Coordinates of C-alpha atoms in Angstrom, one line a residue:
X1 CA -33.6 63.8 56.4
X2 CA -33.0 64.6 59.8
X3 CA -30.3 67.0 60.9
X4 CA -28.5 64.6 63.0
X5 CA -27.2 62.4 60.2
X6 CA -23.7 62.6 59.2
X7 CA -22.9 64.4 55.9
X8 CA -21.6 61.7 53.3
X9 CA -17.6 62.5 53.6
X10 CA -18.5 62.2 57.3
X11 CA -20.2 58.9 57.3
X12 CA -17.5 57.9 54.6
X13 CA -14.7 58.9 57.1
X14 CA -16.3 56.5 60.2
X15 CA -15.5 53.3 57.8
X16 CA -12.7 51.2 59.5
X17 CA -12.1 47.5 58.3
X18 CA -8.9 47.3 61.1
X19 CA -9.4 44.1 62.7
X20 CA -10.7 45.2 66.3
X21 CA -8.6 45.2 69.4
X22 CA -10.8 42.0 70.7
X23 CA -12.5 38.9 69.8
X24 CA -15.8 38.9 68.4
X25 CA -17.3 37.5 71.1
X26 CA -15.5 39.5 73.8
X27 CA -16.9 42.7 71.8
X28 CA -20.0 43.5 73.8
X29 CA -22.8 45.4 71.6
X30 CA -23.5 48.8 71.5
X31 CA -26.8 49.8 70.6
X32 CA -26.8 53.7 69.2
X33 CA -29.1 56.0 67.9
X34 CA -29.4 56.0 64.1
X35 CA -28.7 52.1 63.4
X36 CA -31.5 50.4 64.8
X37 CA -36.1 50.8 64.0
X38 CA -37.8 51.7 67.1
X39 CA -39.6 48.7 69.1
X40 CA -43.0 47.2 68.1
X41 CA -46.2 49.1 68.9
X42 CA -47.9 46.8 71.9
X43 CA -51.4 46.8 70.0
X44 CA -49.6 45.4 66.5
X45 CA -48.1 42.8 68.3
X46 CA -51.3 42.0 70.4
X47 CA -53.3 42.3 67.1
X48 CA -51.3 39.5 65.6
X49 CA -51.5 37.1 68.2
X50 CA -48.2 37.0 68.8
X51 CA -47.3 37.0 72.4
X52 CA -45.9 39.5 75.0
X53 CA -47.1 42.6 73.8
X54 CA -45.9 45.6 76.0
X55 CA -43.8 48.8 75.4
X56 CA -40.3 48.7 75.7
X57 CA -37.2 50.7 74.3
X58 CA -34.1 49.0 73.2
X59 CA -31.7 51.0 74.8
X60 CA -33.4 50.2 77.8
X61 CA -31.6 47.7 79.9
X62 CA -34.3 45.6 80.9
X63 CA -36.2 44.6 78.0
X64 CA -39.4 43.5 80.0
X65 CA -38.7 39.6 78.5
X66 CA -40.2 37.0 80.4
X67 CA -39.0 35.0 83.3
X68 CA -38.3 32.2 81.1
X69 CA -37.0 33.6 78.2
X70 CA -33.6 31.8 77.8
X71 CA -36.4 28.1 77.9
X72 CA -39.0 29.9 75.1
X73 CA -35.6 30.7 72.5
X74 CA -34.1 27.2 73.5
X75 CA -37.8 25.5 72.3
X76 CA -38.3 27.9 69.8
X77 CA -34.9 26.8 68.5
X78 CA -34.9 23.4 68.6
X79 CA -38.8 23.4 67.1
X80 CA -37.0 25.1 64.2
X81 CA -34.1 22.9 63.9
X82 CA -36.3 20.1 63.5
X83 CA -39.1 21.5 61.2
X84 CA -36.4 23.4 58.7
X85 CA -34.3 21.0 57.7
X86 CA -32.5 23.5 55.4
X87 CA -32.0 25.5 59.2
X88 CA -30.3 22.8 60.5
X89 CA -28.1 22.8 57.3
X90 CA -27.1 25.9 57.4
X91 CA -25.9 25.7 61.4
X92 CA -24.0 22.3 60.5
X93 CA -22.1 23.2 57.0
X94 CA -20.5 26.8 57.2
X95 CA -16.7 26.3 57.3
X96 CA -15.8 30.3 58.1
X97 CA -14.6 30.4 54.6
X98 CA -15.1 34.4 54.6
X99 CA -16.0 34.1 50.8
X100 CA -19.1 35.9 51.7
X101 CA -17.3 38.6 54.0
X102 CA -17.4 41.6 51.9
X103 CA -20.4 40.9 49.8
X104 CA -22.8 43.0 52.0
X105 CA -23.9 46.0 52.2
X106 CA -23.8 46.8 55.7
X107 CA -20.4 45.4 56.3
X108 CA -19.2 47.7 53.1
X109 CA -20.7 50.4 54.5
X110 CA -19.9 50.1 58.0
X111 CA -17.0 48.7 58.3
X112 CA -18.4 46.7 61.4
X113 CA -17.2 43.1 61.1
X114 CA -20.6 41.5 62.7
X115 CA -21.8 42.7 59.7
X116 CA -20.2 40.3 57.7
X117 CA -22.7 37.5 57.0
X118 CA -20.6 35.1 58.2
X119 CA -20.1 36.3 61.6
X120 CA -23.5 37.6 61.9
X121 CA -24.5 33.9 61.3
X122 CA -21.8 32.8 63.9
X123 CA -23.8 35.0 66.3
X124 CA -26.7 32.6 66.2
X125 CA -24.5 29.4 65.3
X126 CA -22.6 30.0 68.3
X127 CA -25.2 29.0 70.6
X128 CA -26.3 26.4 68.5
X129 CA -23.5 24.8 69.3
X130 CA -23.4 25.5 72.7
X131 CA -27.0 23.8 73.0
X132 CA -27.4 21.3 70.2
X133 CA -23.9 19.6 69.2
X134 CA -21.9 17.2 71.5
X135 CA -18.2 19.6 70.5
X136 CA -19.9 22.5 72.1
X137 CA -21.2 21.1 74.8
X138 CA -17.7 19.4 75.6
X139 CA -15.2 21.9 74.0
X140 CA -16.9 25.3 74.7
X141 CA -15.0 28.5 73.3
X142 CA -12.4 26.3 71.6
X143 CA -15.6 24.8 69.1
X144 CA -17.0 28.1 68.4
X145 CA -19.7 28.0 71.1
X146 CA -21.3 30.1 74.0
X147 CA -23.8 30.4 76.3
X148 CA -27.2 32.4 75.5
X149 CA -27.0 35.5 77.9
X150 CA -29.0 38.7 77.7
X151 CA -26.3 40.1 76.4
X152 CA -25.6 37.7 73.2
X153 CA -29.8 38.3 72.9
X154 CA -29.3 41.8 72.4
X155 CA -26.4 41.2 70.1
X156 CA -28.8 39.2 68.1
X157 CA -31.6 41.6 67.8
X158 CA -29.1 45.0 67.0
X159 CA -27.4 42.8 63.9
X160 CA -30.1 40.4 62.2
X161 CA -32.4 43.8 62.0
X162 CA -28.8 45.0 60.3
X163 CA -29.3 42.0 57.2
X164 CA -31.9 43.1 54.5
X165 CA -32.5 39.2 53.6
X166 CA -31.0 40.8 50.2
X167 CA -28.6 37.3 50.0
X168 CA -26.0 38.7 47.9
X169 CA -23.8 36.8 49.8
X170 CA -25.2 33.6 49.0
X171 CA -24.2 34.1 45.6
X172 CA -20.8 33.8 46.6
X173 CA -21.2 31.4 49.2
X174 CA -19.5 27.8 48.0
X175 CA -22.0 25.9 49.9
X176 CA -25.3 27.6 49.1
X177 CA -25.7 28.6 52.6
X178 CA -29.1 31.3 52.5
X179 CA -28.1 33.3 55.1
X180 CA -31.6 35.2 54.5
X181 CA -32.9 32.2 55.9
X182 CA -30.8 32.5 59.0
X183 CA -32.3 36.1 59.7
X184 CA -35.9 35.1 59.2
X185 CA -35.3 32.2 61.8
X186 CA -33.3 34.7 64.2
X187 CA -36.7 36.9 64.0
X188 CA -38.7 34.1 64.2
X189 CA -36.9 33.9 67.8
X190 CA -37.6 37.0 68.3
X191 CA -41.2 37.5 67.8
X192 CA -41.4 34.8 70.2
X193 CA -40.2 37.4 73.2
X194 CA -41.9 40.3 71.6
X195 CA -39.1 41.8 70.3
X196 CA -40.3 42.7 66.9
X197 CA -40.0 46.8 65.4
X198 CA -42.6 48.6 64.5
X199 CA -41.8 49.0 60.3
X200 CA -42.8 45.5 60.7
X201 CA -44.9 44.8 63.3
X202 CA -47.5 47.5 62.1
X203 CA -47.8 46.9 58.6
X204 CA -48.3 43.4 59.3
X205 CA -51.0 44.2 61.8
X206 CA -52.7 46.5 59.0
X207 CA -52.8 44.5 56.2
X208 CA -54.6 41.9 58.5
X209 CA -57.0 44.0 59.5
X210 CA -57.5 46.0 55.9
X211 CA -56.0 44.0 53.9
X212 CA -52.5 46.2 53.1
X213 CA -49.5 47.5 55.2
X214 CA -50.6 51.0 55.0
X215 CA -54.2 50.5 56.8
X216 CA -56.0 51.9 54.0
X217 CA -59.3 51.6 54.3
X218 CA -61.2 50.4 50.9
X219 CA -62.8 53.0 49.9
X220 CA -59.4 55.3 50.4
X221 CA -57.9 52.8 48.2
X222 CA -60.2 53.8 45.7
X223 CA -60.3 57.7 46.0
X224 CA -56.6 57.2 45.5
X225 CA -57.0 56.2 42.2
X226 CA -59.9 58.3 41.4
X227 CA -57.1 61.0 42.2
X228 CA -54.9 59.4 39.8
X229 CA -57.5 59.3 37.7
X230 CA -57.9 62.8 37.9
X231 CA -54.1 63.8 36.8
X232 CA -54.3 61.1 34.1
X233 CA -56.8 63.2 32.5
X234 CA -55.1 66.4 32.7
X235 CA -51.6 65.1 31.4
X236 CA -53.4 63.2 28.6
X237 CA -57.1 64.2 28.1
X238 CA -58.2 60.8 28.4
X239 CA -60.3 59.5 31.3
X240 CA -59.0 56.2 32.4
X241 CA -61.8 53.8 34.1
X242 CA -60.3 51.3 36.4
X243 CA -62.6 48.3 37.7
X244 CA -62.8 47.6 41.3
X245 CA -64.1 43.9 42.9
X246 CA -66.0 43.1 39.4
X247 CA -66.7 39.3 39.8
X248 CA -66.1 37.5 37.0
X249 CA -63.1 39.5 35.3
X250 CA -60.5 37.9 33.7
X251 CA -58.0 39.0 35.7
X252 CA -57.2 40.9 39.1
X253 CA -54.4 43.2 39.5
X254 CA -52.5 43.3 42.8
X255 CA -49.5 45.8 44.1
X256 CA -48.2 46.8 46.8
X257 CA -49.5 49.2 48.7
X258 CA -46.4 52.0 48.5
X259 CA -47.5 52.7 45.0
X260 CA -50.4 53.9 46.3
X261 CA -49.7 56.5 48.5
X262 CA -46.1 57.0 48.5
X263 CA -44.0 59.0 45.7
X264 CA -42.9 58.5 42.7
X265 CA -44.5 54.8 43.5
X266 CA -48.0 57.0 42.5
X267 CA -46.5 57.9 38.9
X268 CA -46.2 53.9 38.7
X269 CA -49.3 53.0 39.1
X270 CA -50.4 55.8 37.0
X271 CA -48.2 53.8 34.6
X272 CA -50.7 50.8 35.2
X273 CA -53.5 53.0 34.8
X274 CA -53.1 53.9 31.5
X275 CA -51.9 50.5 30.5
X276 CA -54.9 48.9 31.2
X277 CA -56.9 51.2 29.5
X278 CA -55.2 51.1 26.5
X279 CA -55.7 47.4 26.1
X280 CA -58.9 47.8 27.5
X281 CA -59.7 50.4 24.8
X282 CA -57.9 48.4 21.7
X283 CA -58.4 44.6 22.9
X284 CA -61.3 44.6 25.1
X285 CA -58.7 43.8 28.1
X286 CA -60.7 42.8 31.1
X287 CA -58.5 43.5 34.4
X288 CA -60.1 44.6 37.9
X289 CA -58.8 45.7 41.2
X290 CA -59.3 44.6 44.4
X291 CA -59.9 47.0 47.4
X292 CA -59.8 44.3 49.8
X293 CA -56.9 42.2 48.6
X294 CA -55.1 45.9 48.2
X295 CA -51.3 44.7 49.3
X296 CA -49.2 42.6 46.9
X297 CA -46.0 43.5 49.5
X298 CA -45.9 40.7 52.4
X299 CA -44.1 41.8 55.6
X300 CA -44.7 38.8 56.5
X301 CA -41.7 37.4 55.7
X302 CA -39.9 39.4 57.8
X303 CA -41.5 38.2 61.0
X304 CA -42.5 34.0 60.4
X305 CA -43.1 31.4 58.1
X306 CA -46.8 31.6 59.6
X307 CA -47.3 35.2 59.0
X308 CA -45.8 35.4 55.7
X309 CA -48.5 32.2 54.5
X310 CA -51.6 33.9 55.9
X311 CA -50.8 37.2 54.1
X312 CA -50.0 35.4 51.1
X313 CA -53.2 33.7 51.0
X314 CA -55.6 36.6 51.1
X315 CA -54.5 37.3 47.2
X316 CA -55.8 33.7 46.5
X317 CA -58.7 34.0 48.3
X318 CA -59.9 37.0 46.6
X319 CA -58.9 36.1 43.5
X320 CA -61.2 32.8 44.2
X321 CA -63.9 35.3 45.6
X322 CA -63.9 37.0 42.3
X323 CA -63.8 34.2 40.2
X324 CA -61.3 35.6 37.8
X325 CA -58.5 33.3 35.9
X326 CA -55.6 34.3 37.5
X327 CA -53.7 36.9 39.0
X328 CA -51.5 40.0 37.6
X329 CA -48.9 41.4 39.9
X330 CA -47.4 44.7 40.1
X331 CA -43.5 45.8 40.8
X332 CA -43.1 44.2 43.8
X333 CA -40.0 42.7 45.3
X334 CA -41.0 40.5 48.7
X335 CA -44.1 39.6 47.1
X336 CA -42.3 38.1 44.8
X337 CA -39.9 36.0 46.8
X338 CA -42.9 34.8 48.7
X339 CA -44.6 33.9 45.4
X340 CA -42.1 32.3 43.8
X341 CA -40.2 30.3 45.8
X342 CA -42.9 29.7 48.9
X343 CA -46.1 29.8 47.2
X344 CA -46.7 26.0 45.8
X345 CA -45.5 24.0 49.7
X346 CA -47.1 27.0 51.4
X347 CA -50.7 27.8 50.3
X348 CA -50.3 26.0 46.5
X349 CA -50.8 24.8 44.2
X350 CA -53.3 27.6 42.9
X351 CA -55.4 25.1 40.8
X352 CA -58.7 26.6 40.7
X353 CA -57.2 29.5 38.9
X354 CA -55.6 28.4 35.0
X355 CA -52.6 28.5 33.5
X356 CA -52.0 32.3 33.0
X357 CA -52.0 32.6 29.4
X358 CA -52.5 36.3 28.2
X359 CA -55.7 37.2 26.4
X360 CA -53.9 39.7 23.9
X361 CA -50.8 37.7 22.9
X362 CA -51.6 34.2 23.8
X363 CA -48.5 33.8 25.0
X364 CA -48.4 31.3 28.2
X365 CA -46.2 32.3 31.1
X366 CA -44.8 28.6 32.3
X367 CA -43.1 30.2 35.0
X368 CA -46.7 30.4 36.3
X369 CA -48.1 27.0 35.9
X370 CA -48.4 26.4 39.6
X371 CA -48.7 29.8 41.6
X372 CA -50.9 31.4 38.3
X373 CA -49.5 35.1 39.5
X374 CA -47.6 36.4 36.6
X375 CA -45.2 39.6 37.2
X376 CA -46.3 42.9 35.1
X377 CA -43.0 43.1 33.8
X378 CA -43.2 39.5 32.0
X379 CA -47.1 40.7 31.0
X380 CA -45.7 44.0 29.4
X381 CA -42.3 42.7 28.1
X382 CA -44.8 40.0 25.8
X383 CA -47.2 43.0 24.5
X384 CA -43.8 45.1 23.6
X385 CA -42.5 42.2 21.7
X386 CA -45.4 41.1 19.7
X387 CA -46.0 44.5 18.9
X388 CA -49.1 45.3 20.3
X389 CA -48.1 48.8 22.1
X390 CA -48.3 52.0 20.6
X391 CA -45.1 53.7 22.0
X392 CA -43.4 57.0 21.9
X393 CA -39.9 56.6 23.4
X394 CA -39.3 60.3 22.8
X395 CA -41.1 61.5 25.8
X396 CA -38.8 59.7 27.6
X397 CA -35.7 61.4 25.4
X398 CA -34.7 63.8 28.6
X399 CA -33.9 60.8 30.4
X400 CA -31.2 59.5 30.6
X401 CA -31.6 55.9 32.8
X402 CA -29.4 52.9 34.4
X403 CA -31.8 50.0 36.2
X404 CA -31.1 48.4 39.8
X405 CA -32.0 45.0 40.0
X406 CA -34.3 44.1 42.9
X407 CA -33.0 42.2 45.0
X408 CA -36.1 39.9 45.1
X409 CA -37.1 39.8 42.1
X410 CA -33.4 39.2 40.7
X411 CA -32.0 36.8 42.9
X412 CA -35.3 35.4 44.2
X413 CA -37.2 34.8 40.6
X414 CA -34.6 35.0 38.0
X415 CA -36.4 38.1 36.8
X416 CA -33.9 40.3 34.8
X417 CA -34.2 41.0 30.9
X418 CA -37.7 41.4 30.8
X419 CA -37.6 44.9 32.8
X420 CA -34.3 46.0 30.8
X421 CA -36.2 44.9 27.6
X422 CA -39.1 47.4 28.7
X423 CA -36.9 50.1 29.3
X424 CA -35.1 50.2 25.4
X425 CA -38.3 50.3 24.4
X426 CA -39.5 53.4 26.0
X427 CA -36.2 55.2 26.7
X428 CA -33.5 55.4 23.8
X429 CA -30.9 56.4 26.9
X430 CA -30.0 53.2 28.7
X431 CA -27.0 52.8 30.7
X432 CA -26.1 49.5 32.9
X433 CA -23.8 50.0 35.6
X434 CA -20.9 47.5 36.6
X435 CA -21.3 44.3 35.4
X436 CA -20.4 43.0 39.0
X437 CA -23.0 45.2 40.8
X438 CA -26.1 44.1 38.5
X439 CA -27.9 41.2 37.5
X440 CA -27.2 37.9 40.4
X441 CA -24.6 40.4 41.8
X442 CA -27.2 43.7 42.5
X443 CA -26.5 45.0 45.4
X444 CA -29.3 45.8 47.9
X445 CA -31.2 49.6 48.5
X446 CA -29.7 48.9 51.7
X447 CA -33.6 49.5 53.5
X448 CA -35.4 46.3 52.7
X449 CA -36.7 43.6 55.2
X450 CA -38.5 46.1 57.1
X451 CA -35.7 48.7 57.5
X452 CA -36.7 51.3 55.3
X453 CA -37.7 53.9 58.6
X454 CA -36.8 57.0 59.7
X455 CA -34.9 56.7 62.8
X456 CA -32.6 54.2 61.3
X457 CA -31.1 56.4 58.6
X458 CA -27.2 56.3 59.5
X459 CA -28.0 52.5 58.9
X460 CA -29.7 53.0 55.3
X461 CA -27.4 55.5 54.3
X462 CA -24.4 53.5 55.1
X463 CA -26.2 50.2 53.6
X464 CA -27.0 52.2 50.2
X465 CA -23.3 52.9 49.7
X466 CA -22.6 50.3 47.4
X467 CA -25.2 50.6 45.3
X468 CA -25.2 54.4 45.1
X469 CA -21.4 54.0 44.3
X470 CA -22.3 52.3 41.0
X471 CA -25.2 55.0 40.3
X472 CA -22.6 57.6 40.6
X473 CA -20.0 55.9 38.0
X474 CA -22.7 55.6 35.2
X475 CA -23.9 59.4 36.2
X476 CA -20.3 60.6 35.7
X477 CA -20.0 58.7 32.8
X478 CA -22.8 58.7 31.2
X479 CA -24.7 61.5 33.0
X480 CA -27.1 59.4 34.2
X481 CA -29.9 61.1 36.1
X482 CA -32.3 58.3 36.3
X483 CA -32.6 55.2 38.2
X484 CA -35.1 52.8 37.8
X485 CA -36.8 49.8 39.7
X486 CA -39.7 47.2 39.8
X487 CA -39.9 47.3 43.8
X488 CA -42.1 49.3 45.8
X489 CA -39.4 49.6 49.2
X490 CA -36.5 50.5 46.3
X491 CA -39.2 53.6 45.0
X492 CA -39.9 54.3 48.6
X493 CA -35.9 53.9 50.0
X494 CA -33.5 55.0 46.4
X495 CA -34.8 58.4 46.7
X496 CA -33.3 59.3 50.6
X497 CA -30.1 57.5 49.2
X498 CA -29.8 59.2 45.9
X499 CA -30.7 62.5 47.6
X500 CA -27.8 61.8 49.8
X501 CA -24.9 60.0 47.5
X502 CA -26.0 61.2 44.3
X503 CA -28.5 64.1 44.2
X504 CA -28.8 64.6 40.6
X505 CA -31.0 61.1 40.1
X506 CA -34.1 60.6 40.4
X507 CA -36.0 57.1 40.9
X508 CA -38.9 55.6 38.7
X509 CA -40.7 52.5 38.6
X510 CA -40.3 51.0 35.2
X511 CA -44.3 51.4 34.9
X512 CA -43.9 54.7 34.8
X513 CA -41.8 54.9 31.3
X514 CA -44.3 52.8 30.0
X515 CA -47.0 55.4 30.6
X516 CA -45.1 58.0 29.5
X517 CA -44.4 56.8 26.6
X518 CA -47.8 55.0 25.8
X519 CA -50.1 56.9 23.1
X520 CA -53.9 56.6 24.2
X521 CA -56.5 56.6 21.5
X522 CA -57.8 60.2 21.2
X523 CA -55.5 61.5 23.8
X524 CA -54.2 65.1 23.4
X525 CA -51.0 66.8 22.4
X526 CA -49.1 65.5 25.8
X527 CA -46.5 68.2 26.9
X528 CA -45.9 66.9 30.4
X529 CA -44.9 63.3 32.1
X530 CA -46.9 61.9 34.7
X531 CA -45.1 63.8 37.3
X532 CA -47.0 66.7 35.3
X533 CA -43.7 68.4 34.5
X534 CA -42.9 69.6 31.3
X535 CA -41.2 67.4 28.9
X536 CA -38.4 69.3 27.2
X537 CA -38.8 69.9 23.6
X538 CA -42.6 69.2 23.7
X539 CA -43.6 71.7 26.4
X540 CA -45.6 74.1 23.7
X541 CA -46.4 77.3 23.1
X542 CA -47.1 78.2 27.7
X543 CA -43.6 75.6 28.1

């Protein structure tokens, strides 16, 4: 982490909920160092299609925005008002309740009240108002509205890329209001004046060209896993065979990106690895990868409706390519907002796949009927249950492990035993934490939507508070010391934000257990995990 951050009691200390000295909207914005992702790289943005593509710097004071920028967010507005009718909704029904006030992360963590999704929708809904409703136009201040000024667009930009689109807070919200939904139309706005960051822009530039957020080419993708592969072998003595583009398979297998190159997301899908060849071995399981097709993620829907369709639709169009039944997903989180709620009005319904039904258990996944991706969790959850796994929870015995519901997965696919059910089974050490943190009610990583970068970190760390505060009761209660997920930004942001709040856990994908604690046929006396450390009490005679 860098040097420049704040040490916990410090950033603790900086948390003021006193009502400030002014009105919201007589609180200009202050842009600082630490709480906001560098600008989009010109060529992403370019790349995309998406239009004025140029360097600029937000602390910058001219922002290099068109001549006519107040006319392009007006249209773009207005376009959206009447194409989202759930948009328009949302402007029209909030009554300022504050039920949601203290539901977020951010606003926990920082104290800053624009941060409460309430007001942070009133930022946008103010000049709604101001440009679409009769009050607003007559009654100005006194209805709640204003005037769109450079200013108020800056205000915009610094708090909707301060919302993780986790919508905790539309749990609580007694009118269903998504305020998610709100933040992708405010960065719909802005991708219309370039004003995109690079954590988003970027990846979403890479996975069109190569067909995942990272840029990596195909046949990288494929040396990764050789690589895994390779320590596979020497923690087990068995070597795996994974299947890449085979036409005609079954199934394919898609996950994000992150678990590819980025720790401990690599000891998950060395977890799939061995999965796979285990059924392979025992059932004949027939499962292939797809180099092309290589991102299950989609930052997509952090930047339009448009973008998040086209990068959804590249998994369907390889899986048609190949000719396989239907599709497999990995622990994902966005990818499985998009899927599940997006997927049948936006590319769907998948009908030249089937009805994923799995070829071991013949168990059908109704869930599935229409999008025919099913969620490794479900898939793995089924083989535990009907007793076709060959398990070993005691090489899992040194941990001791609580699970964080994904935001995405949780509140955006109803996704919550099946993980928790995988997890008893290959760990006898399971802790939850707070009944009002979990489940519905998880709260976020505090680094999704695109924020999970480097230059944002007093942000992250201040976002993560809530959720590292209930890590830290089960660790002092139950001395906890192992946090697990089923999304790749939670693997890639947990880590930085148990490092800082709670440094004696660690993070693991719930893949990971399973390969652990997964017995290969003629595998060898295994005396280390997949991290190839020594598991205690097995570590032999050299442990």
């Amino acid at each position: 982490m860098s040097d420049d951050l704040l040490k916990p009691d410090e950033l603790l200390s900086k948390i003021d909920t006193t009502p400030p000295q002014t009105g919201w909207m007589d609180t200009p914005v202050r842009i600082r160092k630490g709480m906001y992702c560098y600008a989009s790289n010109p060529k992403s943005v370019e790349y995309v299609g998406l239009p004025n593509a140029r360097a600029w710097n937000p602390l910058d004071a001219d922002w290099k925005l068109p001549e006519n920028w107040e006319e392009i967010i007006f249209e773009g507005f207005r376009e959206r008002l009447d194409r989202f009718r759930s948009f328009k909704v949302f402007m029209d029904i909030c009554v300022r309740c504050g039920a949601c006030a203290d539901k977020c992360h951010f606003f926990i963590g920082t104290g800053d009240p624009k941060n409460m999704p309430v007001l942070r929708a009133e930022l946008l809904r103010s000049v709604y108002r101001n440009d679409f409703t009769t009050t607003g136009k007559i009654l100005g201040k006194l209805a709640g509205s204003r005037k769109l000024t450079l200013g108020v667009l800056k205000e915009w930009w610094y708090y909707f890329f301060q919302c993780t689109e986790c919508r905790r807070c539309s749990v609580f919200c007694p009118f269903g209001i998504d305020t998610a939904e709100i933040t992708m139309m405010a960065r719909e706005l802005f991708n219309l004046l370039g004003l995109n960051i690079d954590w988003i822009a970027t990846p979403v530039a890479n996975c069109y060209r190569t067909g995942n957020h990272l840029g990596i080419q195909p046949h990288a993708f494929k040396d990764m896993l050789d690589f895994f592969v390779d320590d596979i072998e020497d923690v087990t003595g068995v070597r795996v065979e994974p299947s890449f583009n085979k036409k005609g398979a079954d199934i394919l297998f898609i996950t994000p990106s992150g678990d590819i190159f980025a720790d401990p997301g690599t000891y998950t899908a060395m977890g799939y690895l061995i999965l796979f060849h285990f059924l392979k071995e025992k059932y004949g399981f027939d499962i292939t990868w797809s180099t092309y097709a290589s991102e299950g993620g989609n930052f997509g829907s952090f930047t339009s409706h448009e973008t998040m369709k086209r990068l959804n639709s590249k998994m369907y169009a390889e899986a048609q390519r190949l000719g396989v039944k239907w599709i497999l997903g990995g622990e994902c989180g966005h990818m499985w907002r998009v899927i599940h709620q997006y997927m049948d009005t936006m590319n769907g319904p998948a009908d030249f796949l089937t009805e994923p039904v799995s070829p071991i258990t013949g168990t059908k996944f109704e869930n599935a009927k229409a999008t025919r991706v099913v969620h490794i969790t479900e898939f793995t959850a089924d083989l535990i249950k009907q007793g076709k796994l060959d398990l070993d929870p005691g090489r899992n015995d040194h941990l001791r492990v609580t699970y964080h519901d994904s935001c995405n997965t949780s509140r955006g696919m109803g996704l919550l035993d099946e993980p928790r059910y995988i997890i008893k089974n290959t760990c006898k050490n399971f802790y939850e934490m707070p009944r009002n943190t979990i489940r519905e009610q998880t709260f976020c990583c505090g680094s999704g939507s695109g924020l999970n970068a480097g230059e944002n970190m007093e942000l992250r760390m201040a976002g993560s508070l809530p959720r590292a505060n209930a890590v830290k009761y089960v660790h002092e209660k139950h001395n906890v010391n192992m946090l697990a997920c089923v999304c790749a930004i939670d693997r890639a942001a947990l880590p930085a934000a148990m490092e800082y709040w709670v440094p004696d856990v660690d993070v693991t994908g719930v893949h990971e257990l399973v390969g652990n604690a997964l017995n290969l046929p003629g595998q060898n006396e295994r005396t280390t995990d997949l991290r190839s450390e020594p598991i205690p009490g097995l570590e032999g005679d050299d442990g």
